[in-house]
Amino acid sequence: MNGTSLCSKCGADYVFENEGMVSCLECGHEWAADSASLVDRDVAMVIKDSNGQVLQDGDTVTVIKDLKVKGSSSVVKVGTKVKNIRLVAGDHDIDCKISGIGAMGLKSEFVKKVVE
């Protein structure tokens, strides 16, 4: 396996290949190991804000808590509006530029989506 597949039934990433079949350890679902039946991890990525609204690339969000910037004495204040976010996989799921601070990564649990 290439390590980037998810179960096509429950979405779990605990899958293994055995004799041409892929099996899910979570739900027991089995399917053929052809690449067309595998779900890509990037496509299945769903990132939600602190209120549970689904975020998308290009959204505008507002910071809901004062956030200290590592390696600096700067603070991102509550209510700071961040435009044109980019979603990424990893520890911090949002890449963005904040005026006065620059490029940084944010966690989705500390922002809320601005509905326009």
Coordinates of C-alpha atoms in Angstrom, one line a residue:
M1 CA 0.0 0.0 0.0
N2 CA 1.2 3.5 -0.6
G3 CA 0.0 4.8 2.8
T4 CA -2.5 7.3 1.3
S5 CA -5.6 5.2 1.2
L6 CA -8.8 5.3 3.3
C7 CA -11.6 2.9 3.7
S8 CA -14.2 3.5 1.0
K9 CA -17.0 2.7 3.4
C10 CA -16.1 4.3 6.8
G11 CA -13.2 6.6 5.9
A12 CA -10.8 5.1 8.4
D13 CA -7.1 5.0 7.5
Y14 CA -6.5 1.6 9.2
V15 CA -6.4 -0.4 6.0
F16 CA -4.1 -3.2 4.8
E17 CA -3.6 -5.1 1.5
N18 CA -3.9 -8.9 1.4
E19 CA -4.0 -11.1 -1.7
G20 CA -5.2 -8.4 -4.0
M21 CA -7.9 -7.2 -1.6
V22 CA -7.8 -4.2 0.7
S23 CA -9.4 -4.7 4.2
C24 CA -10.4 -2.1 6.8
L25 CA -9.5 -2.9 10.4
E26 CA -12.2 -0.5 11.7
C27 CA -15.4 -1.8 9.9
G28 CA -14.2 -5.0 8.2
H29 CA -15.1 -3.8 4.7
E30 CA -13.1 -5.4 1.9
W31 CA -12.7 -4.2 -1.7
A32 CA -10.4 -4.8 -4.8
A33 CA -7.0 -3.3 -4.5
D34 CA -7.2 -1.4 -7.8
S35 CA -6.3 2.3 -7.6
A36 CA -9.7 3.5 -8.8
S37 CA -11.5 2.2 -5.7
L38 CA -9.1 3.9 -3.2
V39 CA -10.1 7.2 -1.7
D40 CA -7.3 9.8 -1.8
R41 CA -6.5 11.3 1.6
D42 CA -6.4 14.9 0.2
V43 CA -9.9 14.6 -1.4
A44 CA -11.4 13.2 1.8
M45 CA -9.9 16.0 4.0
V46 CA -12.6 18.0 5.8
I47 CA -11.5 20.8 8.0
K48 CA -14.1 22.5 10.3
D49 CA -13.9 25.8 12.3
S50 CA -14.6 26.1 16.0
N51 CA -18.4 26.2 15.3
G52 CA -18.3 23.1 13.0
Q53 CA -18.7 24.9 9.7
V54 CA -16.7 23.4 6.9
L55 CA -13.8 25.5 5.7
Q56 CA -12.6 25.8 2.1
D57 CA -9.6 27.4 0.3
G58 CA -10.2 31.1 -0.1
D59 CA -12.5 31.5 2.9
T60 CA -12.3 34.4 5.3
V61 CA -12.0 33.6 9.0
T62 CA -11.9 35.5 12.3
V63 CA -9.5 34.6 15.2
I64 CA -11.6 33.7 18.3
K65 CA -8.7 33.8 20.8
D66 CA -5.5 35.8 21.4
L67 CA -2.7 33.7 19.9
K68 CA 1.0 34.2 20.7
V69 CA 3.3 33.9 17.7
K70 CA 6.1 31.5 18.4
G71 CA 9.6 33.0 18.3
S72 CA 8.2 36.6 18.5
S73 CA 6.6 38.9 21.0
S74 CA 3.7 39.5 18.6
V75 CA 0.2 38.4 19.4
V76 CA -2.7 37.8 16.9
K77 CA -5.6 39.5 18.7
V78 CA -9.1 38.2 19.0
G79 CA -11.3 39.4 16.1
T80 CA -8.4 39.6 13.6
K81 CA -9.9 38.9 10.1
V82 CA -7.8 36.6 7.9
K83 CA -8.7 36.5 4.2
N84 CA -8.0 34.0 1.5
I85 CA -6.9 31.0 3.7
R86 CA -5.4 27.9 2.3
L87 CA -6.1 24.5 3.8
V88 CA -3.2 22.1 4.4
A89 CA -2.8 18.7 6.0
G90 CA -0.8 18.6 9.2
D91 CA -0.6 20.1 12.7
H92 CA -1.8 23.5 11.7
D93 CA -4.5 23.1 9.1
I94 CA -4.6 26.7 7.8
D95 CA -1.9 28.6 5.9
C96 CA -2.5 32.3 5.7
K97 CA -1.0 35.8 5.7
I98 CA -1.9 38.2 8.6
S99 CA -1.3 41.9 8.0
G100 CA 1.4 43.2 10.4
I101 CA 2.7 39.7 11.2
G102 CA 3.2 37.8 7.9
A103 CA 2.8 34.2 6.8
M104 CA 1.8 31.7 9.4
G105 CA -0.1 28.6 10.2
L106 CA -3.3 28.5 12.3
K107 CA -5.3 25.7 13.8
S108 CA -8.9 25.5 12.7
E109 CA -10.1 25.2 16.3
F110 CA -9.1 28.9 17.0
V111 CA -11.0 30.5 14.0
K112 CA -14.6 30.9 12.9
K113 CA -15.7 31.3 9.4
V114 CA -17.0 34.7 8.3
V115 CA -20.3 34.2 6.4
E116 CA -20.5 36.8 3.6

